[in-house]
Amino acid sequence: MSSPNPVFIPGPTNIPERLRRAVDVPTHDHRASDFPAFLAALLEGLKAVFQTTRGEIVVFPSSGTGGWEAAVTNTLSPGDRVLAARHGMFSHRWIDLCRRHRLDVQVIEAPWGESVPLDAYAEALAADREHRIKAVLVTHNETATGVRSDVAAVRRTLDDAGHPALLFVDGVSSIGAMDFRMDDWGVDLAVTGSQKGLMLPTGLAIVGVSTKARAAMETAGCPRCYFDMRDMLGTTAGGGYPYTPPVPLLYGLREAVAMLEEEGLDAVFARHRRIAEGVRRAVAAWGLPLCARRPEIGSDSVTAIMVPEGHDADALVRHAYDRYGVSFGGGLGDVAGTLFRIGHLGQMTDVMALSGLATAEMAMADLGYPVTLGSGVAAAQAWYRETAAEAATAPAPAATAAA
Ligand SMILES: *Cc1c(COP(=O)(O)O)cnc(C)c1O
C-alpha cells in the first residue's frame, strides 16, 4: 500500500515530486541521434556526485547489488584473494557474493555496530608481502547498523603498506547523502543504486571506475556478460548502450543530479548531518542506545536504535506500519528483532524527520516501551530550532561560485 506519509526506511527513499515527473516521459529512442549527448551529460553529472574527474561512470539496469557483482566480476579472477570486514548485513552479503564468484575472501569479523577495523586491515595488508590480496572492500555506510567507516583511512592504510590492491567501496547508502570522494580517497570501484541518496525508484546500479580498475578488466577471469563493463564503457563512449537502457530512469537520474547540484553537494551533506543529529538526540532522549558503538561513527543516512530487553523491534516496525502507515526499517541478520532503523537520507527535511520521530514514539508507547511521548520530538525540535537559521542562510551554490 502506498501512503501519503513519508517513508523512514534507508531505501528506497522518498521520491520527490520533481523526480516522479521526470521519469514520466514518452518513449525516447535510445538509438536516436540526440541520445549520445543526453547520455554524455548525464555521465558527466554523475562524476561530480562521485567527486571524480579521473574516473568513469557506468550505469547498469539493476539494483545496487548488480553493481557489486559488476565490480567484482570485471576486475577479479576466481581464486583471487579479497580482504573484507563483516560488521553488518550488507558487508556480509557482499562477502557472500564474492564467495559465490569463487573468490578467496579473507574475512575480518568485527562487532555489528563497529566500523571497518583499520588496525586489522593494516595488519592483514602488512602480512601480505606477496600481494595476494587483489582488492580491499569497504562498506562506507553499513545500512544495517547505521555505521559509517573511514574510507580515506583505509586508503592511507593501503598506501602505508605500499600495497597495490584495488579499493572497492559500497557507497549504496552514502553516495549523494554523505561526503564521498572517489578521487581524493583513491577509490577504484564505487557502487551505488538509484533508490537511496539519488531519491529515485529502484532500477539503476551506478558504478564509478578508476583507470586502475579499468586496466584490471583486461586480465580479470570471472565470467560476465550482461555486466561486462568493457562492453558498457565501449558503447557509452560512443553515446549508446549494449542493450536497451531504462531511458525514463535515466531521465530521472539526470534530474536527481540536477537537484543535488542546485542544492550543492556540501549543503546536501550538511543537511543530512544536521537531520541525523536531531534523530540521534531524540534517541538519546528516549534513553535508548544506538547500534553504532561510538558517536563519531554514527551514520548520517540511517540511525539504528536498540530496543529495550523484552521487546521485539520487528513487532514495532509492523505496528507503526499497520496502525500509522509509516515504514521504518527492521533489524537484518544477526540484529533482527533487536533494533529498528530510521532512514533519513534522500529527500528529508526537519519537519519530515519530526513526523517520523513522533510516529516512532506513538508506536513505542502503544507497545509499552518505557518512552515518554514527546521526549524525543522535543530534543530534535530544540536541535532543529537551534540550527535552522544557520542552515537556511547557508550560501547557495551559485552564490559561492560567484564569490
Ligand atoms: C541497499 C544497500 C545495498 C543493496 O542494494 P540493492 O539496491 O538493494 O541491491 C547494498 N549495500 C548497502 C550499503 C545498501 O544500503
GROMACS .gro file of N, CA and C in nm, residues 82-169:
model
  264
   82VAL      N    1   4.046  -1.142  -0.164
   82VAL     CA    2   3.999  -1.007  -0.129
   82VAL      C    3   3.989  -0.997   0.023
   83LEU      N    4   4.009  -0.878   0.072
   83LEU     CA    5   4.004  -0.853   0.216
   83LEU      C    6   3.874  -0.777   0.247
   84ALA      N    7   3.799  -0.829   0.343
   84ALA     CA    8   3.671  -0.766   0.376
   84ALA      C    9   3.642  -0.779   0.524
   85ALA      N   10   3.570  -0.682   0.577
   85ALA     CA   11   3.524  -0.690   0.716
   85ALA      C   12   3.375  -0.722   0.715
   86ARG      N   13   3.334  -0.808   0.807
   86ARG     CA   14   3.191  -0.836   0.823
   86ARG      C   15   3.145  -0.767   0.952
   87HIS      N   16   3.061  -0.665   0.935
   87HIS     CA   17   3.013  -0.591   1.053
   87HIS      C   18   2.870  -0.547   1.034
   88GLY      N   19   2.797  -0.621   0.954
   88GLY     CA   20   2.657  -0.589   0.929
   88GLY      C   21   2.609  -0.669   0.809
   89MET      N   22   2.479  -0.659   0.784
   89MET     CA   23   2.418  -0.745   0.681
   89MET      C   24   2.468  -0.714   0.541
   90PHE      N   25   2.499  -0.586   0.514
   90PHE     CA   26   2.540  -0.554   0.378
   90PHE      C   27   2.683  -0.597   0.351
   91SER      N   28   2.772  -0.577   0.447
   91SER     CA   29   2.907  -0.627   0.429
   91SER      C   30   2.904  -0.780   0.423
   92HIS      N   31   2.816  -0.841   0.499
   92HIS     CA   32   2.802  -0.987   0.496
   92HIS      C   33   2.758  -1.034   0.357
   93ARG      N   34   2.660  -0.966   0.301
   93ARG     CA   35   2.609  -1.010   0.171
   93ARG      C   36   2.711  -0.988   0.059
   94TRP      N   37   2.794  -0.885   0.074
   94TRP     CA   38   2.899  -0.861  -0.026
   94TRP      C   39   3.003  -0.974  -0.021
   95ILE      N   40   3.036  -1.016   0.101
   95ILE     CA   41   3.129  -1.128   0.118
   95ILE      C   42   3.071  -1.254   0.054
   96ASP      N   43   2.943  -1.276   0.078
   96ASP     CA   44   2.875  -1.393   0.022
   96ASP      C   45   2.881  -1.389  -0.132
   97LEU      N   46   2.857  -1.273  -0.188
   97LEU     CA   47   2.861  -1.258  -0.334
   97LEU      C   48   3.000  -1.292  -0.387
   98CYS      N   49   3.103  -1.242  -0.318
   98CYS     CA   50   3.240  -1.271  -0.360
   98CYS      C   51   3.268  -1.421  -0.357
   99ARG      N   52   3.219  -1.485  -0.250
   99ARG     CA   53   3.245  -1.629  -0.236
   99ARG      C   54   3.176  -1.707  -0.346
  100ARG      N   55   3.056  -1.665  -0.380
  100ARG     CA   56   2.985  -1.738  -0.486
  100ARG      C   57   3.054  -1.720  -0.621
  101HIS      N   58   3.133  -1.616  -0.633
  101HIS     CA   59   3.214  -1.600  -0.754
  101HIS      C   60   3.351  -1.665  -0.737
  102ARG      N   61   3.363  -1.748  -0.634
  102ARG     CA   62   3.483  -1.828  -0.608
  102ARG      C   63   3.606  -1.743  -0.577
  103LEU      N   64   3.583  -1.629  -0.519
  103LEU     CA   65   3.697  -1.552  -0.470
  103LEU      C   66   3.735  -1.606  -0.333
  104ASP      N   67   3.858  -1.582  -0.296
  104ASP     CA   68   3.908  -1.628  -0.166
  104ASP      C   69   3.897  -1.508  -0.071
  105VAL      N   70   3.793  -1.507   0.009
  105VAL     CA   71   3.768  -1.388   0.090
  105VAL      C   72   3.834  -1.402   0.227
  106GLN      N   73   3.923  -1.312   0.257
  106GLN     CA   74   3.983  -1.305   0.390
  106GLN      C   75   3.894  -1.215   0.474
  107VAL      N   76   3.815  -1.278   0.562
  107VAL     CA   77   3.714  -1.203   0.635
  107VAL      C   78   3.765  -1.162   0.773
  108ILE      N   79   3.750  -1.036   0.803
  108ILE     CA   80   3.778  -0.990   0.939
  108ILE      C   81   3.644  -0.968   1.007
  109GLU      N   82   3.621  -1.042   1.113
  109GLU     CA   83   3.494  -1.029   1.184
  109GLU      C   84   3.504  -0.908   1.278
  110ALA      N   85   3.406  -0.822   1.270
  110ALA     CA   86   3.402  -0.706   1.361
  110ALA      C   87   3.263  -0.703   1.423
  111PRO      N   88   3.251  -0.646   1.542
  111PRO     CA   89   3.117  -0.640   1.603
  111PRO      C   90   3.022  -0.561   1.514
  112TRP      N   91   2.897  -0.606   1.509
  112TRP     CA   92   2.794  -0.530   1.437
  112TRP      C   93   2.765  -0.406   1.520
  113GLY      N   94   2.796  -0.290   1.463
  113GLY     CA   95   2.788  -0.166   1.539
  113GLY      C   96   2.923  -0.097   1.541
  114GLU      N   97   3.024  -0.169   1.491
  114GLU     CA   98   3.158  -0.110   1.475
  114GLU      C   99   3.181  -0.077   1.328
  115SER      N  100   3.281   0.007   1.305
  115SER     CA  101   3.318   0.040   1.166
  115SER      C  102   3.426  -0.057   1.119
  116VAL      N  103   3.468  -0.040   0.994
  116VAL     CA  104   3.574  -0.125   0.940
  116VAL      C  105   3.697  -0.113   1.030
  117PRO      N  106   3.750  -0.226   1.080
  117PRO     CA  107   3.862  -0.221   1.176
  117PRO      C  108   3.994  -0.192   1.105
  118LEU      N  109   4.040  -0.068   1.117
  118LEU     CA  110   4.159  -0.023   1.043
  118LEU      C  111   4.285  -0.098   1.084
  119ASP      N  112   4.298  -0.125   1.214
  119ASP     CA  113   4.419  -0.195   1.260
  119ASP      C  114   4.427  -0.333   1.199
  120ALA      N  115   4.313  -0.401   1.195
  120ALA     CA  116   4.313  -0.537   1.138
  120ALA      C  117   4.340  -0.533   0.988
  121TYR      N  118   4.290  -0.432   0.921
  121TYR     CA  119   4.321  -0.417   0.778
  121TYR      C  120   4.471  -0.393   0.761
  122ALA      N  121   4.526  -0.304   0.844
  122ALA     CA  122   4.669  -0.272   0.832
  122ALA      C  123   4.753  -0.397   0.854
  123GLU      N  124   4.714  -0.476   0.954
  123GLU     CA  125   4.788  -0.598   0.986
  123GLU      C  126   4.782  -0.696   0.868
  124ALA      N  127   4.662  -0.714   0.814
  124ALA     CA  128   4.645  -0.810   0.704
  124ALA      C  129   4.725  -0.766   0.581
  125LEU      N  130   4.727  -0.636   0.556
  125LEU     CA  131   4.800  -0.587   0.438
  125LEU      C  132   4.950  -0.597   0.459
  126ALA      N  133   4.995  -0.566   0.581
  126ALA     CA  134   5.138  -0.575   0.609
  126ALA      C  135   5.186  -0.719   0.599
  127ALA      N  136   5.101  -0.812   0.642
  127ALA     CA  137   5.140  -0.954   0.641
  127ALA      C  138   5.140  -1.010   0.499
  128ASP      N  139   5.073  -0.944   0.410
  128ASP     CA  140   5.058  -0.995   0.273
  128ASP      C  141   5.173  -0.947   0.185
  129ARG      N  142   5.293  -0.998   0.213
  129ARG     CA  143   5.411  -0.949   0.141
  129ARG      C  144   5.410  -0.985  -0.006
  130GLU      N  145   5.343  -1.097  -0.039
  130GLU     CA  146   5.340  -1.139  -0.181
  130GLU      C  147   5.228  -1.070  -0.259
  131HIS      N  148   5.156  -0.984  -0.191
  131HIS     CA  149   5.047  -0.910  -0.256
  131HIS      C  150   4.944  -1.002  -0.319
  132ARG      N  151   4.903  -1.099  -0.240
  132ARG     CA  152   4.799  -1.191  -0.289
  132ARG      C  153   4.661  -1.126  -0.279
  133ILE      N  154   4.646  -1.031  -0.189
  133ILE     CA  155   4.517  -0.960  -0.179
  133ILE      C  156   4.504  -0.867  -0.300
  134LYS      N  157   4.400  -0.892  -0.378
  134LYS     CA  158   4.382  -0.814  -0.501
  134LYS      C  159   4.286  -0.697  -0.481
  135ALA      N  160   4.200  -0.709  -0.382
  135ALA     CA  161   4.104  -0.600  -0.360
  135ALA      C  162   4.070  -0.591  -0.212
  136VAL      N  163   4.048  -0.469  -0.166
  136VAL     CA  164   4.007  -0.443  -0.029
  136VAL      C  165   3.867  -0.382  -0.035
  137LEU      N  166   3.776  -0.440   0.043
  137LEU     CA  167   3.635  -0.399   0.039
  137LEU      C  168   3.601  -0.314   0.160
  138VAL      N  169   3.529  -0.207   0.135
  138VAL     CA  170   3.482  -0.122   0.245
  138VAL      C  171   3.336  -0.088   0.222
  139THR      N  172   3.253  -0.115   0.320
  139THR     CA  173   3.114  -0.069   0.316
  139THR      C  174   3.114   0.068   0.384
  140HIS      N  175   3.104   0.172   0.302
  140HIS     CA  176   3.119   0.308   0.355
  140HIS      C  177   3.014   0.335   0.463
  141ASN      N  178   2.891   0.300   0.432
  141ASN     CA  179   2.784   0.319   0.531
  141ASN      C  180   2.712   0.186   0.546
  142GLU      N  181   2.732   0.120   0.660
  142GLU     CA  182   2.668  -0.010   0.684
  142GLU      C  183   2.523   0.020   0.722
  143THR      N  184   2.435   0.003   0.625
  143THR     CA  185   2.296   0.043   0.640
  143THR      C  186   2.223  -0.040   0.746
  144ALA      N  187   2.273  -0.159   0.773
  144ALA     CA  188   2.207  -0.247   0.869
  144ALA      C  189   2.230  -0.202   1.013
  145THR      N  190   2.339  -0.129   1.036
  145THR     CA  191   2.374  -0.094   1.174
  145THR      C  192   2.384   0.058   1.194
  146GLY      N  193   2.375   0.133   1.083
  146GLY     CA  194   2.387   0.279   1.094
  146GLY      C  195   2.528   0.322   1.131
  147VAL      N  196   2.626   0.261   1.064
  147VAL     CA  197   2.766   0.289   1.096
  147VAL      C  198   2.842   0.333   0.971
  148ARG      N  199   2.915   0.439   0.989
  148ARG     CA  200   2.998   0.492   0.882
  148ARG      C  201   3.143   0.446   0.903
  149SER      N  202   3.210   0.413   0.793
  149SER     CA  203   3.351   0.377   0.802
  149SER      C  204   3.435   0.482   0.732
  150ASP      N  205   3.562   0.484   0.768
  150ASP     CA  206   3.653   0.588   0.721
  150ASP      C  207   3.728   0.538   0.598
  151VAL      N  208   3.675   0.570   0.482
  151VAL     CA  209   3.735   0.521   0.357
  151VAL      C  210   3.873   0.583   0.336
  152ALA      N  211   3.886   0.712   0.367
  152ALA     CA  212   4.016   0.779   0.350
  152ALA      C  213   4.122   0.709   0.434
  153ALA      N  214   4.085   0.665   0.552
  153ALA     CA  215   4.182   0.597   0.639
  153ALA      C  216   4.220   0.460   0.583
  154VAL      N  217   4.126   0.394   0.518
  154VAL     CA  218   4.160   0.265   0.454
  154VAL      C  219   4.259   0.291   0.339
  155ARG      N  220   4.234   0.400   0.267
  155ARG     CA  221   4.328   0.437   0.160
  155ARG      C  222   4.469   0.457   0.217
  156ARG      N  223   4.476   0.530   0.328
  156ARG     CA  224   4.608   0.556   0.390
  156ARG      C  225   4.673   0.425   0.434
  157THR      N  226   4.589   0.334   0.482
  157THR     CA  227   4.641   0.204   0.527
  157THR      C  228   4.704   0.129   0.410
  158LEU      N  229   4.636   0.132   0.296
  158LEU     CA  230   4.692   0.069   0.176
  158LEU      C  231   4.823   0.137   0.136
  159ASP      N  232   4.823   0.269   0.137
  159ASP     CA  233   4.942   0.344   0.095
  159ASP      C  234   5.058   0.319   0.191
  160ASP      N  235   5.028   0.320   0.321
  160ASP     CA  236   5.134   0.298   0.421
  160ASP      C  237   5.198   0.161   0.404
  161ALA      N  238   5.115   0.064   0.364
  161ALA     CA  239   5.168  -0.072   0.346
  161ALA      C  240   5.232  -0.086   0.208
  162GLY      N  241   5.222   0.017   0.126
  162GLY     CA  242   5.273   0.007  -0.011
  162GLY      C  243   5.204  -0.105  -0.087
  163HIS      N  244   5.076  -0.124  -0.057
  163HIS     CA  245   5.004  -0.239  -0.113
  163HIS      C  246   4.923  -0.198  -0.237
  164PRO      N  247   4.935  -0.275  -0.346
  164PRO     CA  248   4.872  -0.234  -0.473
  164PRO      C  249   4.726  -0.279  -0.490
  165ALA      N  250   4.665  -0.336  -0.387
  165ALA     CA  251   4.528  -0.389  -0.405
  165ALA      C  252   4.433  -0.278  -0.448
  166LEU      N  253   4.330  -0.318  -0.522
  166LEU     CA  254   4.224  -0.225  -0.559
  166LEU      C  255   4.140  -0.194  -0.435
  167LEU      N  256   4.084  -0.074  -0.432
  167LEU     CA  257   3.995  -0.036  -0.321
  167LEU      C  258   3.852  -0.026  -0.374
  168PHE      N  259   3.766  -0.114  -0.322
  168PHE     CA  260   3.624  -0.117  -0.362
  168PHE      C  261   3.540  -0.057  -0.251
  169VAL      N  262   3.449   0.029  -0.285
  169VAL     CA  263   3.362   0.087  -0.182
  169VAL      C  264   3.215   0.067  -0.216
   0.00000   0.00000   0.00000
